[in-house]
Amino acid sequence: MTRYADIPKPIRSGIVVVDPDTGTPQRIIVLQFNPDTLERSIAPQSAGDSGDGGGGGSGGGDRNEALRLKGPAEETWKFTAEIDATDQLEIAAPDGIHPQLATLEMLVQPTSAQLRAASRLAQNGTIEISPIEMPLTLFTWGSKRVMPVRLTELSVNESAFDVNLNPIRASLSIGMKILTVSDLPAGHRGADLYMAHLAQKERLAAAARGGSLGALGLPGADVLSGRG
């Protein structure tokens, strides 16, 4: 008979906030439930994107650039996450799921201390105030997908509350953009992490079994040379 202790615990997806200088995790956010679906969009950065606007054969782009890439593809992820305090009744939650929601919301806005510091600089007559830099954020989906990201969307739908109007159940729509070496300066820890993520893709692609020309209904390699 199978014992509950023998059942492996599922790996959870999550977000890790990292100090970009030291690589030390500052905060780890484990998603309570893994999303059922992931929507991924991958757009190549093609060098010859000008095209002909649908005119048919009268493109204004450089023909020598048609197969060239300017850099890494732009990839975005979207998914829905669920947070439910009633699923963790053994854990005291006097504030409901306010802490979990606040943690996610702080990923997309500066702290009060950073805003006060910027305000003091403005009051002291600083002409140019640099935008506030946020910590490096990583999204993890198992060991084969660890990537630097920037949250681009956070939509919260609170659907249940306790007697003190603390939210106890919510659905979150989260959108994020994977940061590449085109987005980060050379030597940045996030750029190194992206390169490791890309190398993992390459290893997985190399492990895929190739097909055959016969499966495509092609008689041989000559047909691909234009002489078939």
GROMACS .gro file of C-alpha atoms in nm:
model
  228
    1MET     CA    1   0.000   0.000   0.000
    2THR     CA    2   0.135   0.342  -0.094
    3ARG     CA    3   0.200   0.572   0.196
    4TYR     CA    4   0.144   0.947   0.169
    5ALA     CA    5   0.508   1.002   0.264
    6ASP     CA    6   0.612   0.811  -0.050
    7ILE     CA    7   0.430   1.051  -0.284
    8PRO     CA    8   0.680   1.304  -0.422
    9LYS     CA    9   0.596   1.668  -0.364
   10PRO     CA   10   0.546   1.863  -0.686
   11ILE     CA   11   0.799   2.128  -0.779
   12ARG     CA   12   0.648   2.474  -0.748
   13SER     CA   13   0.701   2.762  -0.986
   14GLY     CA   14   0.792   3.095  -0.838
   15ILE     CA   15   0.975   3.425  -0.841
   16VAL     CA   16   1.313   3.499  -0.685
   17VAL     CA   17   1.428   3.855  -0.616
   18VAL     CA   18   1.808   3.866  -0.634
   19ASP     CA   19   2.071   4.123  -0.546
   20PRO     CA   20   2.232   4.179  -0.889
   21ASP     CA   21   2.572   4.254  -0.733
   22THR     CA   22   2.608   3.957  -0.498
   23GLY     CA   23   2.355   3.710  -0.643
   24THR     CA   24   2.205   3.668  -0.296
   25PRO     CA   25   1.829   3.590  -0.296
   26GLN     CA   26   1.645   3.873  -0.120
   27ARG     CA   27   1.299   3.723  -0.140
   28ILE     CA   28   1.156   3.395  -0.267
   29ILE     CA   29   0.791   3.385  -0.377
   30VAL     CA   30   0.658   3.032  -0.418
   31LEU     CA   31   0.331   3.016  -0.611
   32GLN     CA   32   0.074   2.829  -0.401
   33PHE     CA   33  -0.060   2.644  -0.706
   34ASN     CA   34   0.119   2.590  -1.035
   35PRO     CA   35  -0.073   2.760  -1.320
   36ASP     CA   36  -0.271   2.520  -1.537
   37THR     CA   37  -0.156   2.689  -1.858
   38LEU     CA   38   0.125   2.911  -1.981
   39GLU     CA   39   0.093   3.148  -2.275
   40ARG     CA   40   0.431   3.215  -2.436
   41SER     CA   41   0.493   3.454  -2.723
   42ILE     CA   42   0.826   3.455  -2.904
   43ALA     CA   43   0.899   3.727  -3.161
   44PRO     CA   44   1.228   3.717  -3.357
   45GLN     CA   45   1.429   4.038  -3.394
   46SER     CA   46   1.473   4.015  -3.769
   47ALA     CA   47   1.710   4.251  -3.945
   48GLY     CA   48   1.495   4.265  -4.260
   49ASP     CA   49   1.157   4.351  -4.109
   50SER     CA   50   1.064   4.639  -4.341
   51GLY     CA   51   0.882   4.410  -4.591
   52ASP     CA   52   0.664   4.524  -4.878
   53GLY     CA   53   0.349   4.609  -4.684
   54GLY     CA   54   0.148   4.341  -4.863
   55GLY     CA   55   0.219   4.477  -5.212
   56GLY     CA   56   0.363   4.148  -5.330
   57GLY     CA   57   0.726   4.133  -5.433
   58SER     CA   58   0.806   4.504  -5.412
   59GLY     CA   59   0.968   4.497  -5.070
   60GLY     CA   60   1.185   4.786  -4.963
   61GLY     CA   61   1.395   4.579  -4.724
   62ASP     CA   62   1.755   4.476  -4.785
   63ARG     CA   63   1.749   4.127  -4.940
   64ASN     CA   64   2.082   4.051  -4.776
   65GLU     CA   65   1.917   4.094  -4.434
   66ALA     CA   66   1.620   3.859  -4.485
   67LEU     CA   67   1.776   3.572  -4.285
   68ARG     CA   68   1.967   3.780  -4.033
   69LEU     CA   69   1.880   3.842  -3.669
   70LYS     CA   70   1.958   4.161  -3.476
   71GLY     CA   71   1.959   3.986  -3.141
   72PRO     CA   72   1.775   3.743  -2.914
   73ALA     CA   73   1.404   3.688  -2.971
   74GLU     CA   74   1.166   3.890  -2.757
   75GLU     CA   75   0.974   3.646  -2.537
   76THR     CA   76   0.677   3.719  -2.313
   77TRP     CA   77   0.490   3.491  -2.072
   78LYS     CA   78   0.137   3.515  -1.938
   79PHE     CA   79  -0.036   3.295  -1.684
   80THR     CA   80  -0.299   3.298  -1.410
   81ALA     CA   81  -0.200   3.226  -1.051
   82GLU     CA   82  -0.435   3.141  -0.765
   83ILE     CA   83  -0.394   3.233  -0.397
   84ASP     CA   84  -0.633   3.080  -0.144
   85ALA     CA   85  -0.594   3.115   0.233
   86THR     CA   86  -0.864   2.853   0.293
   87ASP     CA   87  -0.632   2.591   0.144
   88GLN     CA   88  -0.383   2.655   0.424
   89LEU     CA   89  -0.602   2.653   0.733
   90GLU     CA   90  -0.316   2.525   0.948
   91ILE     CA   91  -0.129   2.854   0.889
   92ALA     CA   92  -0.247   3.160   1.082
   93ALA     CA   93  -0.352   3.437   0.842
   94PRO     CA   94  -0.480   3.737   1.043
   95ASP     CA   95  -0.431   3.958   0.735
   96GLY     CA   96  -0.576   3.710   0.489
   97ILE     CA   97  -0.368   3.704   0.171
   98HIS     CA   98  -0.274   4.073   0.195
   99PRO     CA   99   0.095   3.985   0.253
  100GLN     CA  100   0.116   3.762  -0.055
  101LEU     CA  101  -0.054   4.022  -0.272
  102ALA     CA  102   0.164   4.303  -0.137
  103THR     CA  103   0.479   4.103  -0.207
  104LEU     CA  104   0.384   4.066  -0.572
  105GLU     CA  105   0.276   4.430  -0.602
  106MET     CA  106   0.611   4.549  -0.469
  107LEU     CA  107   0.777   4.385  -0.769
  108VAL     CA  108   0.636   4.661  -0.992
  109GLN     CA  109   0.680   4.973  -0.784
  110PRO     CA  110   0.957   5.144  -0.585
  111THR     CA  111   0.967   5.149  -0.206
  112SER     CA  112   0.860   5.448   0.002
  113ALA     CA  113   1.224   5.500   0.104
  114GLN     CA  114   1.332   5.520  -0.261
  115LEU     CA  115   1.056   5.770  -0.337
  116ARG     CA  116   1.153   5.986  -0.037
  117ALA     CA  117   1.516   5.982  -0.146
  118ALA     CA  118   1.418   6.093  -0.496
  119SER     CA  119   1.199   6.368  -0.348
  120ARG     CA  120   1.490   6.496  -0.135
  121LEU     CA  121   1.713   6.511  -0.441
  122ALA     CA  122   1.450   6.712  -0.626
  123GLN     CA  123   1.411   6.952  -0.331
  124ASN     CA  124   1.789   6.999  -0.318
  125GLY     CA  125   1.787   7.115  -0.679
  126THR     CA  126   1.921   6.804  -0.850
  127ILE     CA  127   1.868   6.867  -1.219
  128GLU     CA  128   1.851   6.506  -1.336
  129ILE     CA  129   1.729   6.224  -1.116
  130SER     CA  130   1.805   5.875  -1.244
  131PRO     CA  131   1.513   5.633  -1.264
  132ILE     CA  132   1.489   5.402  -0.965
  133GLU     CA  133   1.654   5.065  -1.031
  134MET     CA  134   1.462   4.762  -0.910
  135PRO     CA  135   1.622   4.437  -0.790
  136LEU     CA  136   1.683   4.159  -1.039
  137THR     CA  137   1.375   3.938  -1.069
  138LEU     CA  138   1.394   3.575  -1.180
  139PHE     CA  139   1.104   3.351  -1.279
  140THR     CA  140   1.149   2.980  -1.225
  141TRP     CA  141   0.950   2.700  -1.383
  142GLY     CA  142   1.146   2.396  -1.279
  143SER     CA  143   1.522   2.362  -1.306
  144LYS     CA  144   1.520   2.393  -1.686
  145ARG     CA  145   1.356   2.735  -1.692
  146VAL     CA  146   1.524   2.997  -1.475
  147MET     CA  147   1.524   3.336  -1.644
  148PRO     CA  148   1.552   3.708  -1.565
  149VAL     CA  149   1.222   3.887  -1.618
  150ARG     CA  150   1.043   4.217  -1.581
  151LEU     CA  151   0.678   4.209  -1.481
  152THR     CA  152   0.470   4.388  -1.742
  153GLU     CA  153   0.122   4.308  -1.611
  154LEU     CA  154  -0.030   4.233  -1.273
  155SER     CA  155  -0.408   4.213  -1.255
  156VAL     CA  156  -0.573   4.101  -0.929
  157ASN     CA  157  -0.926   3.965  -0.896
  158GLU     CA  158  -1.016   3.924  -0.527
  159SER     CA  159  -1.312   3.690  -0.490
  160ALA     CA  160  -1.355   3.614  -0.118
  161PHE     CA  161  -1.302   3.802   0.209
  162ASP     CA  162  -1.303   3.733   0.581
  163VAL     CA  163  -1.516   3.920   0.839
  164ASN     CA  164  -1.255   4.200   0.851
  165LEU     CA  165  -1.263   4.236   0.470
  166ASN     CA  166  -0.919   4.087   0.431
  167PRO     CA  167  -0.899   3.909   0.095
  168ILE     CA  168  -0.869   3.533   0.137
  169ARG     CA  169  -0.895   3.423  -0.225
  170ALA     CA  170  -0.767   3.587  -0.543
  171SER     CA  171  -0.683   3.517  -0.904
  172LEU     CA  172  -0.386   3.699  -1.052
  173SER     CA  173  -0.310   3.755  -1.419
  174ILE     CA  174   0.065   3.794  -1.450
  175GLY     CA  175   0.254   3.900  -1.759
  176MET     CA  176   0.630   3.918  -1.787
  177LYS     CA  177   0.900   3.986  -2.043
  178ILE     CA  178   1.217   3.780  -2.043
  179LEU     CA  179   1.517   4.011  -2.018
  180THR     CA  180   1.794   3.929  -2.267
  181VAL     CA  181   2.144   4.057  -2.334
  182SER     CA  182   1.975   4.322  -2.550
  183ASP     CA  183   1.799   4.460  -2.240
  184LEU     CA  184   2.078   4.441  -1.983
  185PRO     CA  185   2.429   4.590  -1.976
  186ALA     CA  186   2.730   4.370  -2.042
  187GLY     CA  187   2.851   4.202  -1.725
  188HIS     CA  188   2.515   4.228  -1.550
  189ARG     CA  189   2.423   3.915  -1.355
  190GLY     CA  190   2.087   3.906  -1.534
  191ALA     CA  191   2.264   3.894  -1.871
  192ASP     CA  192   2.470   3.596  -1.752
  193LEU     CA  193   2.155   3.421  -1.631
  194TYR     CA  194   1.987   3.479  -1.967
  195MET     CA  195   2.286   3.324  -2.146
  196ALA     CA  196   2.259   3.020  -1.918
  197HIS     CA  197   1.886   3.000  -1.998
  198LEU     CA  198   1.961   3.018  -2.372
  199ALA     CA  199   2.229   2.749  -2.339
  200GLN     CA  200   1.971   2.525  -2.172
  201LYS     CA  201   1.740   2.574  -2.471
  202GLU     CA  202   2.023   2.474  -2.701
  203ARG     CA  203   2.088   2.154  -2.505
  204LEU     CA  204   1.719   2.062  -2.517
  205ALA     CA  205   1.702   2.133  -2.890
  206ALA     CA  206   2.005   1.911  -2.948
  207ALA     CA  207   1.830   1.628  -2.762
  208ALA     CA  208   1.527   1.635  -2.995
  209ARG     CA  209   1.504   1.352  -3.246
  210GLY     CA  210   1.523   1.468  -3.606
  211GLY     CA  211   1.274   1.369  -3.872
  212SER     CA  212   1.328   1.243  -4.226
  213LEU     CA  213   1.262   1.391  -4.566
  214GLY     CA  214   1.050   1.087  -4.648
  215ALA     CA  215   0.808   1.176  -4.369
  216LEU     CA  216   0.755   1.509  -4.546
  217GLY     CA  217   0.686   1.340  -4.880
  218LEU     CA  218   1.019   1.461  -5.026
  219PRO     CA  219   1.212   1.206  -5.236
  220GLY     CA  220   1.560   1.326  -5.144
  221ALA     CA  221   1.793   1.613  -5.066
  222ASP     CA  222   1.801   1.722  -5.431
  223VAL     CA  223   1.454   1.869  -5.402
  224LEU     CA  224   1.589   2.112  -5.143
  225SER     CA  225   1.863   2.232  -5.373
  226GLY     CA  226   1.616   2.373  -5.621
  227ARG     CA  227   1.722   2.120  -5.886
  228GLY     CA  228   1.465   1.853  -5.798
   0.00000   0.00000   0.00000
